[in-house]
Amino acid sequence: MAVRDAVELIVKALASEPDAVAVEEEENTPECVSLRVTVAEADRGRIIGRQGRTINALRTVVKAVAMKNQQKVQLEVAATGDEDFVEG
């Protein structure tokens, strides 16, 4: 399973508006990929979670999948139409 597909599957399962979830992938180098997850404004807090617990858990899963594919992944979360985002 590709990292992008894993992220999209998990985030859509968490979101109350799964149709608003979009995952954009940008390959910085063959070993490093940036993923930007865009969700509805109402879902942003749900994806980040209290004190960042949910997003940190997602990053842990993403890291495990990426290591299997011998990649590094940078994950960003943004709300629809929002220029500010959470990066990590």
PDB file of C-alpha atoms in Angstrom:
ATOM      1  CA  MET A   1       0.000   0.000   0.000  1.00  0.00           C
ATOM      2  CA  ALA A   2       1.335   3.423  -0.936  1.00  0.00           C
ATOM      3  CA  VAL A   3       1.767   5.999   1.811  1.00  0.00           C
ATOM      4  CA  ARG A   4      -0.650   8.409   0.132  1.00  0.00           C
ATOM      5  CA  ASP A   5      -3.354   5.731  -0.054  1.00  0.00           C
ATOM      6  CA  ALA A   6      -2.892   4.821   3.620  1.00  0.00           C
ATOM      7  CA  VAL A   7      -3.198   8.467   4.700  1.00  0.00           C
ATOM      8  CA  GLU A   8      -6.289   9.031   2.574  1.00  0.00           C
ATOM      9  CA  LEU A   9      -7.978   5.880   3.894  1.00  0.00           C
ATOM     10  CA  ILE A  10      -7.329   6.761   7.549  1.00  0.00           C
ATOM     11  CA  VAL A  11      -8.264  10.448   7.273  1.00  0.00           C
ATOM     12  CA  LYS A  12     -11.500   9.680   5.405  1.00  0.00           C
ATOM     13  CA  ALA A  13     -12.430   7.213   8.153  1.00  0.00           C
ATOM     14  CA  LEU A  14     -11.877   9.919  10.801  1.00  0.00           C
ATOM     15  CA  ALA A  15     -13.571  12.796   8.944  1.00  0.00           C
ATOM     16  CA  SER A  16     -17.252  13.643   9.303  1.00  0.00           C
ATOM     17  CA  GLU A  17     -17.111  14.959   5.712  1.00  0.00           C
ATOM     18  CA  PRO A  18     -15.020  12.314   3.893  1.00  0.00           C
ATOM     19  CA  ASP A  19     -15.866  13.765   0.475  1.00  0.00           C
ATOM     20  CA  ALA A  20     -13.984  16.947   1.428  1.00  0.00           C
ATOM     21  CA  VAL A  21     -10.744  15.048   2.121  1.00  0.00           C
ATOM     22  CA  ALA A  22      -7.980  15.544  -0.436  1.00  0.00           C
ATOM     23  CA  VAL A  23      -4.406  14.289  -0.257  1.00  0.00           C
ATOM     24  CA  GLU A  24      -1.807  15.917  -2.493  1.00  0.00           C
ATOM     25  CA  GLU A  25       1.578  14.282  -2.946  1.00  0.00           C
ATOM     26  CA  GLU A  26       4.770  16.099  -3.883  1.00  0.00           C
ATOM     27  CA  GLU A  27       7.959  14.138  -4.375  1.00  0.00           C
ATOM     28  CA  ASN A  28      10.877  16.212  -3.099  1.00  0.00           C
ATOM     29  CA  THR A  29      13.402  13.467  -3.837  1.00  0.00           C
ATOM     30  CA  PRO A  30      12.919   9.756  -4.573  1.00  0.00           C
ATOM     31  CA  GLU A  31      13.418   9.108  -0.832  1.00  0.00           C
ATOM     32  CA  CYS A  32      11.350  12.030   0.533  1.00  0.00           C
ATOM     33  CA  VAL A  33       7.678  12.750  -0.103  1.00  0.00           C
ATOM     34  CA  SER A  34       5.480  15.609   1.162  1.00  0.00           C
ATOM     35  CA  LEU A  35       1.791  14.927   1.710  1.00  0.00           C
ATOM     36  CA  ARG A  36      -0.701  17.748   2.214  1.00  0.00           C
ATOM     37  CA  VAL A  37      -4.024  16.627   3.636  1.00  0.00           C
ATOM     38  CA  THR A  38      -6.892  19.061   3.137  1.00  0.00           C
ATOM     39  CA  VAL A  39     -10.071  18.543   5.168  1.00  0.00           C
ATOM     40  CA  ALA A  40     -13.245  20.507   5.884  1.00  0.00           C
ATOM     41  CA  GLU A  41     -12.793  23.205   8.539  1.00  0.00           C
ATOM     42  CA  ALA A  42     -15.098  21.265  10.879  1.00  0.00           C
ATOM     43  CA  ASP A  43     -12.844  18.188  10.631  1.00  0.00           C
ATOM     44  CA  ARG A  44      -9.530  19.929  11.173  1.00  0.00           C
ATOM     45  CA  GLY A  45      -9.698  19.653  14.967  1.00  0.00           C
ATOM     46  CA  ARG A  46     -10.820  16.051  14.739  1.00  0.00           C
ATOM     47  CA  ILE A  47      -7.837  15.113  12.540  1.00  0.00           C
ATOM     48  CA  ILE A  48      -5.356  16.965  14.764  1.00  0.00           C
ATOM     49  CA  GLY A  49      -6.954  15.725  17.994  1.00  0.00           C
ATOM     50  CA  ARG A  50      -6.594  16.896  21.566  1.00  0.00           C
ATOM     51  CA  GLN A  51      -3.020  18.049  22.130  1.00  0.00           C
ATOM     52  CA  GLY A  52      -2.143  16.662  18.675  1.00  0.00           C
ATOM     53  CA  ARG A  53      -2.628  13.042  19.701  1.00  0.00           C
ATOM     54  CA  THR A  54      -4.516  11.965  16.577  1.00  0.00           C
ATOM     55  CA  ILE A  55      -2.129  13.590  14.099  1.00  0.00           C
ATOM     56  CA  ASN A  56       0.860  12.205  16.007  1.00  0.00           C
ATOM     57  CA  ALA A  57      -0.644   8.711  15.844  1.00  0.00           C
ATOM     58  CA  LEU A  58      -1.259   9.185  12.114  1.00  0.00           C
ATOM     59  CA  ARG A  59       2.344  10.303  11.646  1.00  0.00           C
ATOM     60  CA  THR A  60       3.524   7.163  13.460  1.00  0.00           C
ATOM     61  CA  VAL A  61       1.509   4.960  11.090  1.00  0.00           C
ATOM     62  CA  VAL A  62       2.720   6.953   8.075  1.00  0.00           C
ATOM     63  CA  LYS A  63       6.311   6.598   9.243  1.00  0.00           C
ATOM     64  CA  ALA A  64       5.908   2.810   9.506  1.00  0.00           C
ATOM     65  CA  VAL A  65       4.439   2.557   5.993  1.00  0.00           C
ATOM     66  CA  ALA A  66       7.104   4.906   4.618  1.00  0.00           C
ATOM     67  CA  MET A  67       9.916   2.907   6.205  1.00  0.00           C
ATOM     68  CA  LYS A  68       8.559  -0.212   4.528  1.00  0.00           C
ATOM     69  CA  ASN A  69       8.868   1.666   1.207  1.00  0.00           C
ATOM     70  CA  GLN A  70      12.266   3.112   2.220  1.00  0.00           C
ATOM     71  CA  GLN A  71      10.970   6.684   2.150  1.00  0.00           C
ATOM     72  CA  LYS A  72      10.651   9.684   4.425  1.00  0.00           C
ATOM     73  CA  VAL A  73       7.319  11.470   4.552  1.00  0.00           C
ATOM     74  CA  GLN A  74       6.397  14.983   5.646  1.00  0.00           C
ATOM     75  CA  LEU A  75       2.713  15.334   6.564  1.00  0.00           C
ATOM     76  CA  GLU A  76       0.770  18.624   6.544  1.00  0.00           C
ATOM     77  CA  VAL A  77      -2.879  19.170   7.510  1.00  0.00           C
ATOM     78  CA  ALA A  78      -4.931  22.111   6.235  1.00  0.00           C
ATOM     79  CA  ALA A  79      -8.584  23.089   6.206  1.00  0.00           C
ATOM     80  CA  THR A  80     -10.349  23.718   2.914  1.00  0.00           C
ATOM     81  CA  GLY A  81      -9.551  27.238   1.710  1.00  0.00           C
ATOM     82  CA  ASP A  82      -7.072  27.779   4.535  1.00  0.00           C
ATOM     83  CA  GLU A  83      -3.561  28.972   3.801  1.00  0.00           C
ATOM     84  CA  ASP A  84      -2.385  28.196   7.353  1.00  0.00           C
ATOM     85  CA  PHE A  85      -1.535  24.589   8.006  1.00  0.00           C
ATOM     86  CA  VAL A  86      -0.037  22.277  10.590  1.00  0.00           C
ATOM     87  CA  GLU A  87       3.251  20.812   9.448  1.00  0.00           C
ATOM     88  CA  GLY A  88       5.298  17.967  10.795  1.00  0.00           C
TER      89      GLY A  88
END
